[in-house]
Tab-separated table of N, CA and C in Angstrom:
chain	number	residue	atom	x	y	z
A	1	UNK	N	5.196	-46.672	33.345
A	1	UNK	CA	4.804	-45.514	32.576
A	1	UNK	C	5.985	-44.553	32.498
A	2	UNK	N	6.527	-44.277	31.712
A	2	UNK	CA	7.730	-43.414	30.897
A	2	UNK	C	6.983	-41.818	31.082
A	3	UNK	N	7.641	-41.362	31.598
A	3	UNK	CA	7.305	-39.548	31.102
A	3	UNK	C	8.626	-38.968	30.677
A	4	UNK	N	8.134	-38.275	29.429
A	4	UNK	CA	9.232	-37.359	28.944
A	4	UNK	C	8.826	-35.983	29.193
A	5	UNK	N	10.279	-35.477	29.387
A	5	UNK	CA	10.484	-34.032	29.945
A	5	UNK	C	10.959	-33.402	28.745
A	6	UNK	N	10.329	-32.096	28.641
A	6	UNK	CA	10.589	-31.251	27.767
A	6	UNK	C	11.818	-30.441	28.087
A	7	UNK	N	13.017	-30.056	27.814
A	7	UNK	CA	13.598	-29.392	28.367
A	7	UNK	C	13.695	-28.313	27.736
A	8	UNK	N	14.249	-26.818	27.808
A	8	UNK	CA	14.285	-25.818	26.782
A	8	UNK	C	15.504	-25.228	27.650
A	9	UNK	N	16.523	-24.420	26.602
A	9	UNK	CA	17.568	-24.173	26.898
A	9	UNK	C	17.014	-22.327	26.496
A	10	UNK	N	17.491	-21.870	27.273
A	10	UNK	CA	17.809	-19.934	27.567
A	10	UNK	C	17.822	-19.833	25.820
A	11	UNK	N	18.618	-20.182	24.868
A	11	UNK	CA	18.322	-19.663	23.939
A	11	UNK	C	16.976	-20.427	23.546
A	12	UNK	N	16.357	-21.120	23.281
A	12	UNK	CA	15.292	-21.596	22.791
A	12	UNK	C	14.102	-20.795	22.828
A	13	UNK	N	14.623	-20.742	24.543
A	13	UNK	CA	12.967	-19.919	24.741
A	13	UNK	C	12.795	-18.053	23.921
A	14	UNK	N	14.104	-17.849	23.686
A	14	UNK	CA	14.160	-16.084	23.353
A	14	UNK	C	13.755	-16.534	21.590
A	15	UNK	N	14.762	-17.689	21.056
A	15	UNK	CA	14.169	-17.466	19.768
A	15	UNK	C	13.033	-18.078	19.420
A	16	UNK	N	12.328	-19.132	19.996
A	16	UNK	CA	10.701	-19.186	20.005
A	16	UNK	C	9.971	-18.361	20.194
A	17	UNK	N	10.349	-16.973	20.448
A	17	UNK	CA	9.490	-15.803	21.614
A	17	UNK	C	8.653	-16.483	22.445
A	18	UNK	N	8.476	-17.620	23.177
A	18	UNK	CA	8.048	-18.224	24.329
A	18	UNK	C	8.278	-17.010	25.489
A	19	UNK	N	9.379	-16.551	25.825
A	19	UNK	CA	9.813	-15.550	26.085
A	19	UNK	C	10.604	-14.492	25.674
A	20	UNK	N	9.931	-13.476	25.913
A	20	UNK	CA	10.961	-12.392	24.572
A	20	UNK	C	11.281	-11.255	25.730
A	21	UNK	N	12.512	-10.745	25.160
A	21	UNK	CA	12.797	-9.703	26.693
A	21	UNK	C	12.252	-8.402	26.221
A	22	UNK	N	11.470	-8.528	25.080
A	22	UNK	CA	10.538	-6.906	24.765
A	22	UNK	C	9.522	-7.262	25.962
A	23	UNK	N	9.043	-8.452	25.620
A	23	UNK	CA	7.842	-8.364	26.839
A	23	UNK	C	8.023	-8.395	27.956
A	24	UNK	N	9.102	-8.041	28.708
A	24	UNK	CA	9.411	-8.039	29.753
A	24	UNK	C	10.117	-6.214	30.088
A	25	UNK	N	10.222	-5.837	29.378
A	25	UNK	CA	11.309	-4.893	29.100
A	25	UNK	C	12.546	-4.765	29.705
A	26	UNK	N	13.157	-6.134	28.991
A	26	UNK	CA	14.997	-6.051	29.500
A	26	UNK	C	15.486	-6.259	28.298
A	27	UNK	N	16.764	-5.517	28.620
A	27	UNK	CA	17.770	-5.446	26.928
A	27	UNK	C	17.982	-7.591	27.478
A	28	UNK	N	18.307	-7.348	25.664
A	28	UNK	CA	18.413	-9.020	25.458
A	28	UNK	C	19.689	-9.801	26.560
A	29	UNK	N	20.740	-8.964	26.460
A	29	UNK	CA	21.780	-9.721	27.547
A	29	UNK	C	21.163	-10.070	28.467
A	30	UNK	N	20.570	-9.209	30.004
A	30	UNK	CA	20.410	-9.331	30.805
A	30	UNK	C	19.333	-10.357	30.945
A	31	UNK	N	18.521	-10.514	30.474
A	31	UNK	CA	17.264	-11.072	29.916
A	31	UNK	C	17.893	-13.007	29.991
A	32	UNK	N	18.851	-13.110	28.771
A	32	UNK	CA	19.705	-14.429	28.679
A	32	UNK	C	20.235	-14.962	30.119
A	33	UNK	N	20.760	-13.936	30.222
A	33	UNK	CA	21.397	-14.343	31.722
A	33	UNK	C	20.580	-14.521	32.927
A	34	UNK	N	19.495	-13.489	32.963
A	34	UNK	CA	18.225	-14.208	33.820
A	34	UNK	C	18.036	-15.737	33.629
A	35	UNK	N	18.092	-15.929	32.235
A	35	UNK	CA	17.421	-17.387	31.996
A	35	UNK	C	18.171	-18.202	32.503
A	36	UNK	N	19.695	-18.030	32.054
A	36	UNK	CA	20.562	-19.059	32.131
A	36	UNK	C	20.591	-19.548	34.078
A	37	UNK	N	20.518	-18.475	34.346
A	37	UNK	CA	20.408	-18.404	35.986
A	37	UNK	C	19.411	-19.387	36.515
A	38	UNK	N	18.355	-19.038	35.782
A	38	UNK	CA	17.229	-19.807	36.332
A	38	UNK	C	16.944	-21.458	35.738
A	39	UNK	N	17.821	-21.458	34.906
A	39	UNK	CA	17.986	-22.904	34.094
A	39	UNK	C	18.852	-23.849	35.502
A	40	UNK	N	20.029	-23.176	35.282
A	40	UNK	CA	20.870	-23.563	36.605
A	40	UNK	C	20.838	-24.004	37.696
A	41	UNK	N	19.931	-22.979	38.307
A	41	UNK	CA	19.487	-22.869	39.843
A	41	UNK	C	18.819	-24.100	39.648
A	42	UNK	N	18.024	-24.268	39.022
A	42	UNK	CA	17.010	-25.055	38.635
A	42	UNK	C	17.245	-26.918	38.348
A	43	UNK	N	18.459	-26.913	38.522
A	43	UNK	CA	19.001	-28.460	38.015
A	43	UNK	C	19.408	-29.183	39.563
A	44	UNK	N	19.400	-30.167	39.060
A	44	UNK	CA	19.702	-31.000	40.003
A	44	UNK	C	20.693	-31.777	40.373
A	45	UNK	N	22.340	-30.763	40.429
A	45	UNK	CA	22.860	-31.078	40.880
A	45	UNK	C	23.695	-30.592	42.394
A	46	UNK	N	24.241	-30.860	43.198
A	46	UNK	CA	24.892	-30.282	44.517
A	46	UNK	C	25.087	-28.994	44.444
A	47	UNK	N	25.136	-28.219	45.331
A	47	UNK	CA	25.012	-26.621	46.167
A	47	UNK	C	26.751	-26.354	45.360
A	48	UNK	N	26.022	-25.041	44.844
A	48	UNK	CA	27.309	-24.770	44.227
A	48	UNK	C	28.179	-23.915	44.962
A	49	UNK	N	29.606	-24.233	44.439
A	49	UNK	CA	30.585	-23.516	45.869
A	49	UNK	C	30.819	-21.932	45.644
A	50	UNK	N	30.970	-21.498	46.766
A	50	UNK	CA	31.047	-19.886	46.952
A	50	UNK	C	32.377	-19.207	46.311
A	51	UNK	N	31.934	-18.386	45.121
A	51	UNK	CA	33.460	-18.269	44.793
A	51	UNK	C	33.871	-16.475	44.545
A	52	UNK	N	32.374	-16.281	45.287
A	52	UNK	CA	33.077	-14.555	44.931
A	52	UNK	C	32.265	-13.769	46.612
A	53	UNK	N	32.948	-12.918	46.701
A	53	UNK	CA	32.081	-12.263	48.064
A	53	UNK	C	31.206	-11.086	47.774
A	54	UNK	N	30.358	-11.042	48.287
A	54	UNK	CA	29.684	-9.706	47.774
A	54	UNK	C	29.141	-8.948	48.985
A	55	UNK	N	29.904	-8.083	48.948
A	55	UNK	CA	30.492	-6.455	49.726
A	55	UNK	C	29.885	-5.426	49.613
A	56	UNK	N	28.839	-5.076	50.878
A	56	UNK	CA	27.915	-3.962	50.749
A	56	UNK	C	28.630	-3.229	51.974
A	57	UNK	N	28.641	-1.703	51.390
A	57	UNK	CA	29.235	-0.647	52.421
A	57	UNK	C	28.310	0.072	53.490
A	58	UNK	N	28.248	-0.387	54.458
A	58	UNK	CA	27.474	-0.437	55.586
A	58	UNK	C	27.404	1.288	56.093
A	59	UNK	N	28.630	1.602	56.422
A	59	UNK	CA	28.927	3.244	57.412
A	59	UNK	C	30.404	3.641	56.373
A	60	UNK	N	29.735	4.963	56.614
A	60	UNK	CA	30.705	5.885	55.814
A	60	UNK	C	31.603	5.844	56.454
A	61	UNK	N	33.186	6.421	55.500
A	61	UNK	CA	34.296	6.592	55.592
A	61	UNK	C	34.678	8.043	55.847
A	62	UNK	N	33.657	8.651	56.105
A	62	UNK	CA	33.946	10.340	55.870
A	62	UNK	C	35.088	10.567	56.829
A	63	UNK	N	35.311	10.155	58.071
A	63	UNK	CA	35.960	11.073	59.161
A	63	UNK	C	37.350	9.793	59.069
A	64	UNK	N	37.580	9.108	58.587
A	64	UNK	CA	38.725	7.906	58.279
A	64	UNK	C	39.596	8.555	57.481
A	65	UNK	N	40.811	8.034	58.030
A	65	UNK	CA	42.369	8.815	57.032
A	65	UNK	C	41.564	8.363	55.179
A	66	UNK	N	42.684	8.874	54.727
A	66	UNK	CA	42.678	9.254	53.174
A	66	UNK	C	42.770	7.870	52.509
A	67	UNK	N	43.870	6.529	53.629
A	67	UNK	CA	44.238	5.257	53.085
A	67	UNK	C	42.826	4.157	53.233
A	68	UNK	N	42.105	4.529	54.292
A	68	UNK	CA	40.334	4.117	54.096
A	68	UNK	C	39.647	3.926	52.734
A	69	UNK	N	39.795	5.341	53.053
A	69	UNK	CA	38.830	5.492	51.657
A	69	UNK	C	39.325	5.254	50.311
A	70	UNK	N	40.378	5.236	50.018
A	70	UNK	CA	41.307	4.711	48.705
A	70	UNK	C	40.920	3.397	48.559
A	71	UNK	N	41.291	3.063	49.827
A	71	UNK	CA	40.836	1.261	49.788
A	71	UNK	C	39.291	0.858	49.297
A	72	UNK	N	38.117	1.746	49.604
A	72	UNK	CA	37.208	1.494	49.744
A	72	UNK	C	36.991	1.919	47.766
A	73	UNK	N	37.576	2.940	47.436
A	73	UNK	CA	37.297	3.395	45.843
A	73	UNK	C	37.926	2.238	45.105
A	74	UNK	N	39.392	1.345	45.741
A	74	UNK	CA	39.618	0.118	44.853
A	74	UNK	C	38.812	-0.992	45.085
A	75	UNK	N	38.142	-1.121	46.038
A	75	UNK	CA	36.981	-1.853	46.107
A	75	UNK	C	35.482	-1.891	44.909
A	76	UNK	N	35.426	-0.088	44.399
A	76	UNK	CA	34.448	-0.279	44.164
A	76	UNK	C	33.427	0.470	44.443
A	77	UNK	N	33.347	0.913	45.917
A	77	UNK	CA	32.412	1.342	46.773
A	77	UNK	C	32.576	2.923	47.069
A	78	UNK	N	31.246	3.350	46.548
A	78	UNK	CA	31.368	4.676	46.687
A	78	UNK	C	30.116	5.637	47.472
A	79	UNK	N	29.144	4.770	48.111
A	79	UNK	CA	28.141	5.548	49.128
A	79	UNK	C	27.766	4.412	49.436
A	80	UNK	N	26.687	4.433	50.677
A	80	UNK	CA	26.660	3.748	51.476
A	80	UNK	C	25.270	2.981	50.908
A	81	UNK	N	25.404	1.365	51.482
A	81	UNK	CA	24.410	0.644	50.693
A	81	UNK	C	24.652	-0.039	49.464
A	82	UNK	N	25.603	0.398	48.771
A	82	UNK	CA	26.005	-0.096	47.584
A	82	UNK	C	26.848	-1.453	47.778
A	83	UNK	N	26.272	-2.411	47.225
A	83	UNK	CA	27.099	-3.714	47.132
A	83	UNK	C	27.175	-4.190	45.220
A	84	UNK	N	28.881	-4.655	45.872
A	84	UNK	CA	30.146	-4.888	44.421
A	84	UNK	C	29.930	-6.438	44.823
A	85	UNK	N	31.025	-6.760	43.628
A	85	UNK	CA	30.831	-8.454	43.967
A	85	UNK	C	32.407	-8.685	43.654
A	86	UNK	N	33.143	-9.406	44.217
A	86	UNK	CA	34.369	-9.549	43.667
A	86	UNK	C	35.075	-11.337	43.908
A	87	UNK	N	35.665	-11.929	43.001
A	87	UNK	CA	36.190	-13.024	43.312
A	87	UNK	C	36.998	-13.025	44.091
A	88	UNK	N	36.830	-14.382	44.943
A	88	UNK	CA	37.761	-14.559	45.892
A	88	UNK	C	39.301	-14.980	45.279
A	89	UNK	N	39.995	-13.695	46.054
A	89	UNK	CA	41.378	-13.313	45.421
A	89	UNK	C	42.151	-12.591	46.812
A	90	UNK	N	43.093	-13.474	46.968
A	90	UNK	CA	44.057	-12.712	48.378
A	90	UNK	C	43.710	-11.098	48.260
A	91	UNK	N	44.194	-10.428	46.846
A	91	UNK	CA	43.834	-9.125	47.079
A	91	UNK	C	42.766	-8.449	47.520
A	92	UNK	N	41.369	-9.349	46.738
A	92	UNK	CA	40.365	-8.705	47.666
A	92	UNK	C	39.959	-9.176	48.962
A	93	UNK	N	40.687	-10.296	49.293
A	93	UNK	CA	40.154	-10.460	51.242
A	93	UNK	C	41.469	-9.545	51.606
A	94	UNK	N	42.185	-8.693	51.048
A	94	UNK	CA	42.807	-7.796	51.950
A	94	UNK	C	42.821	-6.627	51.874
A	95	UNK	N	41.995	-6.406	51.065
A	95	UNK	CA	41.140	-5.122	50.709
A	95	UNK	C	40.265	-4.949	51.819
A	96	UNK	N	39.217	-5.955	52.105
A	96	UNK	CA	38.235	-6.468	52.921
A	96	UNK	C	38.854	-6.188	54.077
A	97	UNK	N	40.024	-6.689	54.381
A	97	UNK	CA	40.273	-6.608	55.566
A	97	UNK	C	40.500	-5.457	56.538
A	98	UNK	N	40.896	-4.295	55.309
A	98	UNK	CA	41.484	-3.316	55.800
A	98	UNK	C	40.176	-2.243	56.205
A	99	UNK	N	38.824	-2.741	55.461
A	99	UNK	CA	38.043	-1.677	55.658
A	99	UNK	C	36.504	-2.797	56.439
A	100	UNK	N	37.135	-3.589	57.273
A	100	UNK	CA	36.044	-4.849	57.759
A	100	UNK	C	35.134	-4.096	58.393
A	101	UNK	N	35.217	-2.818	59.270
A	101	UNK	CA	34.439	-2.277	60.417
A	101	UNK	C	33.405	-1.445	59.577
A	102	UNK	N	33.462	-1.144	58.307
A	102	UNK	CA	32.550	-0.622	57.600
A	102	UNK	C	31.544	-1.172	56.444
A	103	UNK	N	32.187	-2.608	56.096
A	103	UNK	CA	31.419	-3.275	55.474
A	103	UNK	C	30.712	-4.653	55.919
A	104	UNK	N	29.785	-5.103	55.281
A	104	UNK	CA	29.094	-6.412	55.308
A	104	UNK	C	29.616	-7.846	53.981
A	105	UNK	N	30.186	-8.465	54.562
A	105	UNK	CA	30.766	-9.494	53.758
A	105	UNK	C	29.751	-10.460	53.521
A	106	UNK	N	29.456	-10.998	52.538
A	106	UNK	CA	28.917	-12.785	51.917
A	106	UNK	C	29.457	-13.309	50.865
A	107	UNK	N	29.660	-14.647	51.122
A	107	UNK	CA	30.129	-15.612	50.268
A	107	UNK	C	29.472	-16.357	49.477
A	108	UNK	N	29.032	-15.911	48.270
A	108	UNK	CA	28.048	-16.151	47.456
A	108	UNK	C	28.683	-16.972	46.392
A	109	UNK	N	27.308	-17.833	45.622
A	109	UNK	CA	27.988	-18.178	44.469
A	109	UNK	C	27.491	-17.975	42.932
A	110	UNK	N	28.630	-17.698	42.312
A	110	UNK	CA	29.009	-17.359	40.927
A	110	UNK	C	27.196	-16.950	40.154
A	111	UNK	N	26.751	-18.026	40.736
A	111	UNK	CA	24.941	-17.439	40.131
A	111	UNK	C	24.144	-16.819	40.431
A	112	UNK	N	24.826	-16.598	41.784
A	112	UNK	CA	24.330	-15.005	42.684
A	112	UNK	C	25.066	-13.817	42.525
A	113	UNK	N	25.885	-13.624	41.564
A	113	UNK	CA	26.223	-12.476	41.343
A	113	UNK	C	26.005	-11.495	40.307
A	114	UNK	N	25.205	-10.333	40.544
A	114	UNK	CA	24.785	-9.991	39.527
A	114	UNK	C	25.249	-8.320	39.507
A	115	UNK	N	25.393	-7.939	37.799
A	115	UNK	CA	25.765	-6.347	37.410
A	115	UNK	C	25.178	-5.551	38.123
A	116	UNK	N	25.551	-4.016	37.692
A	116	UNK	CA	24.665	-3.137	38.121
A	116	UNK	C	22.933	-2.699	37.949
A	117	UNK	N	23.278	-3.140	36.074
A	117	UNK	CA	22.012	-2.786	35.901
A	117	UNK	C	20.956	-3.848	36.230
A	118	UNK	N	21.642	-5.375	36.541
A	118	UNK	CA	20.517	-6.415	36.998
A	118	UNK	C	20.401	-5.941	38.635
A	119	UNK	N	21.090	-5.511	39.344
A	119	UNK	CA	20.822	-4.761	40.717
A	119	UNK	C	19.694	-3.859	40.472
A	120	UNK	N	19.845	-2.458	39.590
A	120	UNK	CA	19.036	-1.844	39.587
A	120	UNK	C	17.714	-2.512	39.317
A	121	UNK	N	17.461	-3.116	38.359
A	121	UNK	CA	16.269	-4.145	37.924
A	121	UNK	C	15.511	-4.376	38.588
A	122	UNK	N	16.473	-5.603	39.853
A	122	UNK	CA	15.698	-5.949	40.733
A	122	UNK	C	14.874	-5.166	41.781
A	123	UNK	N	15.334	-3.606	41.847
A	123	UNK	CA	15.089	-2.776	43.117
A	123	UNK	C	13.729	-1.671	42.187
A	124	UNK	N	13.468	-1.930	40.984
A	124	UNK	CA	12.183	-1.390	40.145
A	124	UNK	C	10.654	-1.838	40.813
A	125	UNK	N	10.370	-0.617	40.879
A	125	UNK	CA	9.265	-1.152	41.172
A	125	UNK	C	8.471	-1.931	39.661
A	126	UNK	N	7.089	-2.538	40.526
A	126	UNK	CA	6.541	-3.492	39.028
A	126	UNK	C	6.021	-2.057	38.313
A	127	UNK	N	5.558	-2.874	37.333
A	127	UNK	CA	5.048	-1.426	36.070
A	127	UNK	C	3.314	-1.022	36.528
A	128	UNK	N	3.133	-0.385	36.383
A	128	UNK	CA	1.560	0.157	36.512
A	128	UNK	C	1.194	0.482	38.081
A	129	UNK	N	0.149	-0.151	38.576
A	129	UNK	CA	-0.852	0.371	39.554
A	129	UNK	C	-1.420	-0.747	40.104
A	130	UNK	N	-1.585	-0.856	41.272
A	130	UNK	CA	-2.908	-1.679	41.912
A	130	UNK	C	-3.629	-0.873	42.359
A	131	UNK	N	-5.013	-0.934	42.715
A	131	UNK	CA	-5.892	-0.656	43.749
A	131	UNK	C	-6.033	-1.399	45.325
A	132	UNK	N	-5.876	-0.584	46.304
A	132	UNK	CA	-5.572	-1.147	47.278
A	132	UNK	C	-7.266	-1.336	48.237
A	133	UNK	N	-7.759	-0.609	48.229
A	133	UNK	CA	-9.404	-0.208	48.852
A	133	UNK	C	-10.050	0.341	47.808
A	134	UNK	N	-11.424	0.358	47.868
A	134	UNK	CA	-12.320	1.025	47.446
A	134	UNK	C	-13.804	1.283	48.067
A	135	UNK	N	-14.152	2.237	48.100
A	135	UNK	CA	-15.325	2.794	48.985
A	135	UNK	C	-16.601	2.067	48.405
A	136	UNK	N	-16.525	1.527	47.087
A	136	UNK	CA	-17.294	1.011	46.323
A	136	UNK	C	-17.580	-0.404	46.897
A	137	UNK	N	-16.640	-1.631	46.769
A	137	UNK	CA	-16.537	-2.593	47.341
A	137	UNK	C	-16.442	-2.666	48.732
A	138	UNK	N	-15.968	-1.645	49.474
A	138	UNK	CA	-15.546	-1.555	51.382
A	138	UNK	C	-14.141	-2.171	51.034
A	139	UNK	N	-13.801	-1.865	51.817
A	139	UNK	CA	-11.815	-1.817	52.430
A	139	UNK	C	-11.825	-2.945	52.319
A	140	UNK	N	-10.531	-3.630	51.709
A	140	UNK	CA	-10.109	-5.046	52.124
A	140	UNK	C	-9.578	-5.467	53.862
């Protein structure tokens, strides 16, 4: 018995409106690139290799000489919590290096790295409301 697989490619599904990024409310880029991500992730071939690090700034630089924090603004990083993503490049593991005691390093790959505004995205809360209890039904 033969089964065929349907496959659909990131653009297919936006111009079928199968999925449309109005109904989701994401501008169309980010939206594509969700897909393409999840097309990807999604295949079946070997663990893809780590090719960029992504650098969240753990503890402030406030009381650190002036050459700290320079380092930390060519990084990218400008309050605490905030993670950049940068390819692995001598310059930035020596960027890294110079400010190691304040940041958190990972070696991620290329399909784990995402903009600002797909950062912000992800940290949205969902849209609307649940109900959590009601006096009507008794407490869950």
């Amino acid at each position: 018995m033969s089964s065929t697989h349907k496959t659909f490619s990131p653009s297919h599904c936006t111009s079928t409106g199968m999925f449309s990024p109005v109904r989701f409310g994401l501008s169309r880029s980010i939206f594509q690139r969700a897909l393409a991500r999840f097309y990807t992730a999604s295949s079946v071939h070997g663990p893809e290799p780590n090719t960029h690090f992504k650098v969240t700034l753990r503890r402030s630089a406030i009381a650190l000489g002036e050459r700290k924090k320079e380092t930390l603004t060519a990084l990218g990083l400008h309050r605490r919590m905030q993670t950049v993503y940068h390819e692995h490049t001598p310059e930035a593991a020596g960027k890294i290096l110079k400010v190691k005691e304040l940041v958190e390093v990972e070696n991620v790959p290329a399909s784990a790295v995402r903009t600002q505004s797909e950062q912000r995205w992800e940290r949205r809360a969902p849209r609307g409301y649940s109900i959590g209890g009601s006096r009507l039904r008794g407490f869950p």
